[in-house]
Amino acid sequence: MTEKILEVEDLNKFYGNKQVLHDISFSLNKGEVLTLLGPSGSGKSTLLRCLNGLEEFKSGTIIFEGKKVIPTAKNWQQLRQKIGMVFQSYDLFPNMTVLENILLGPVKVQKRPKAEVEKEAKALLKRVHLEQYANSYPRQLSGGQKQRIAIVRALALHPDLMLFDEVTASLDPEMVRGVLELIKQLSDEDHMTMIIVTHEMNFAKQIADQVLFLENGTIVEDTPGKEFFEHPKTKRAEEFLESMEF
Amino acid sequence: MSWAIIQQSLPQFVKGFQVTVWMSFVGIIGAMVVGLCCSLIQYFHVPVIDKIVSAYVELARNTPLLIQLFFLYYAFPVIGLKMSAITCGLIGLIFLGGAYMAEAFTGGFDGISKNQIESGEAIGMSKWQLARYVVFPQGFALSVPAIAANIIFLIKETSIFSVIAIPELTNTALDLIGLYYHSNEYLFVLVIAYAIILIPLSLLLTWLERRVRYGTFGD
């Protein structure tokens, strides 16, 4: 019996009077990868940001690790240590070295001993082949390197769920591969539970256990990954997949 | 222009120079302390006090220093608060400068990108931790150019102290002109004296701006 890590029920979100998410419901099993697909403006990123409280939602329930999330600022602060997020624009802190960026969360937020975290951070850096940059500043790194550091920064908190928001969208094509390989590794080797918003269809095809296809803030399809790419249930998803092929 | 007249007046100008320098120094330090406190109160939205701070900033920034000094020096004694000219001058400069410095710091804190804040929130930082590790270090760096401009501005504003007879540079020059009528010579020395303070300082501040910016953001 697989364990559910996340359940979302009837989530509705508005920007002013405009409803941007309509009755979103889905669930995610521990260790699985959920990919959010859909055209621009379909609400993928907004949904992702609702899941760690960066966006408020009007109604609906989020159940994380069996507990209903009471959406207060304090609770989200706690939960974000368990729900890591990586952004499109990496957003490393420019005033800190790579190592300081990684240590900030575990040492200052989680109050773990610095020596222990530092050892762990160095191991993580080694894993992403960037150990020689521990004392460099983000400005000395390429986009792909920064994004891998941003992933390490999120992992250092020992999250149970990782959210990736178009993490390769602003990278040079050559840099994309390294980042995607790392995410794939996290899934294959660490069995990390992840929700990924991406436009890299080949990647999504390889990694997704489950696909949510969104349009205009509504879930059009909720289909197992393999099936979605081979036999999408809806005409709309079929069109979308065709438009992505070149 | 007579070199002899200039030479004779130099001892008095040196005294005026010293007064301008030490009063500017104390006033600017005071203004930065007041400005930082005000800006922190606004940043953390401390209830009630933040409204008072906003009112103060608007009042101080929208009234001339000349009028502020008149109030301190001529109007306050009426309600029983008599202070020396020097005290009035320092209070006036800190009152005015504090508001300008508050705006400079606030501008820096506001200038931090939303992405930086969110990426801090995403690793579970509290509002205070975010301020301590992300907003303030970057915000200070962003506010350096505005603070530097305020420093130069406040030093020049000290010339207004002459109206309440503080013996700083401008007052010294005006006194000498009143006594001996050699306005060309005395005004020449006056301009040189301000230039001696302001030009090196302004160069130093430009260098500092670049250095802090590079140290924090690397560009």
PDB file of C-alpha atoms in Angstrom, chain A residues 49 52 54 77 80-81 83-85 87 89-96 101 104-105 108-109 111 137 139 153-154 157, chain B residues 113-127 129-130 132-134 137-138 213-219:
ATOM      1  CA  ARG A  49       3.145  28.165  -5.283  1.00  0.00           C
ATOM      2  CA  ASN A  52       4.116  25.943  -0.113  1.00  0.00           C
ATOM      3  CA  LEU A  54       3.794  31.531  -1.444  1.00  0.00           C
ATOM      4  CA  GLN A  77       7.246  28.630   7.731  1.00  0.00           C
ATOM      5  CA  ARG A  80       8.567  24.935   3.990  1.00  0.00           C
ATOM      6  CA  GLN A  81      11.345  23.025   5.714  1.00  0.00           C
ATOM      7  CA  ILE A  83       8.446  21.205   1.160  1.00  0.00           C
ATOM      8  CA  GLY A  84      11.452  22.511  -0.744  1.00  0.00           C
ATOM      9  CA  MET A  85      11.117  24.724  -3.782  1.00  0.00           C
ATOM     10  CA  PHE A  87      12.611  28.593  -8.925  1.00  0.00           C
ATOM     11  CA  SER A  89      15.601  32.245 -11.757  1.00  0.00           C
ATOM     12  CA  TYR A  90      17.624  30.260  -9.130  1.00  0.00           C
ATOM     13  CA  ASP A  91      17.645  33.239  -6.721  1.00  0.00           C
ATOM     14  CA  LEU A  92      20.746  32.383  -4.790  1.00  0.00           C
ATOM     15  CA  PHE A  93      21.638  35.108  -2.308  1.00  0.00           C
ATOM     16  CA  PRO A  94      24.287  37.220  -4.063  1.00  0.00           C
ATOM     17  CA  ASN A  95      25.753  38.494  -0.794  1.00  0.00           C
ATOM     18  CA  MET A  96      26.742  35.003   0.377  1.00  0.00           C
ATOM     19  CA  ASN A 101      23.706  29.909   0.778  1.00  0.00           C
ATOM     20  CA  LEU A 104      21.563  29.306   5.871  1.00  0.00           C
ATOM     21  CA  GLY A 105      18.430  27.173   6.064  1.00  0.00           C
ATOM     22  CA  LYS A 108      19.686  29.389  11.025  1.00  0.00           C
ATOM     23  CA  VAL A 109      16.193  28.027  10.439  1.00  0.00           C
ATOM     24  CA  LYS A 111      19.282  25.216  14.212  1.00  0.00           C
ATOM     25  CA  TYR A 137      30.017  33.700  -4.945  1.00  0.00           C
ATOM     26  CA  ARG A 139      28.136  35.631  -9.605  1.00  0.00           C
ATOM     27  CA  ARG A 153      20.208  24.548  -0.997  1.00  0.00           C
ATOM     28  CA  ALA A 154      16.678  23.154  -0.948  1.00  0.00           C
ATOM     29  CA  LEU A 157      16.813  21.076   4.654  1.00  0.00           C
TER      30      LEU A 157
ATOM     31  CA  SER B 113      13.713  41.785  -5.670  1.00  0.00           C
ATOM     32  CA  LYS B 114      10.607  39.807  -4.831  1.00  0.00           C
ATOM     33  CA  ASN B 115      12.433  36.685  -5.992  1.00  0.00           C
ATOM     34  CA  GLN B 116      15.055  37.088  -3.288  1.00  0.00           C
ATOM     35  CA  ILE B 117      12.369  37.374  -0.620  1.00  0.00           C
ATOM     36  CA  GLU B 118      10.499  34.337  -1.931  1.00  0.00           C
ATOM     37  CA  SER B 119      13.606  32.262  -2.176  1.00  0.00           C
ATOM     38  CA  GLY B 120      14.299  33.109   1.475  1.00  0.00           C
ATOM     39  CA  GLU B 121      10.742  32.244   2.442  1.00  0.00           C
ATOM     40  CA  ALA B 122      11.032  28.983   0.548  1.00  0.00           C
ATOM     41  CA  ILE B 123      13.765  27.780   2.910  1.00  0.00           C
ATOM     42  CA  GLY B 124      11.516  28.468   5.892  1.00  0.00           C
ATOM     43  CA  MET B 125      12.983  31.752   7.075  1.00  0.00           C
ATOM     44  CA  SER B 126      10.908  33.934   9.389  1.00  0.00           C
ATOM     45  CA  LYS B 127      10.359  37.591   8.622  1.00  0.00           C
ATOM     46  CA  GLN B 129      15.599  35.971   9.646  1.00  0.00           C
ATOM     47  CA  LEU B 130      14.805  37.192   6.153  1.00  0.00           C
ATOM     48  CA  ARG B 132      18.704  39.795   9.047  1.00  0.00           C
ATOM     49  CA  TYR B 133      20.308  37.676   6.327  1.00  0.00           C
ATOM     50  CA  VAL B 134      18.786  38.863   3.058  1.00  0.00           C
ATOM     51  CA  PRO B 137      22.693  43.179   3.884  1.00  0.00           C
ATOM     52  CA  GLN B 138      21.447  43.741   0.348  1.00  0.00           C
ATOM     53  CA  ARG B 213      27.967  47.278  -4.697  1.00  0.00           C
ATOM     54  CA  TYR B 214      30.648  44.954  -6.012  1.00  0.00           C
ATOM     55  CA  GLY B 215      31.102  43.308  -2.628  1.00  0.00           C
ATOM     56  CA  THR B 216      27.397  42.540  -2.382  1.00  0.00           C
ATOM     57  CA  PHE B 217      26.181  41.955  -5.903  1.00  0.00           C
ATOM     58  CA  GLY B 218      29.354  41.538  -7.921  1.00  0.00           C
ATOM     59  CA  ASP B 219      28.602  44.045 -10.647  1.00  0.00           C
TER      60      ASP B 219
END
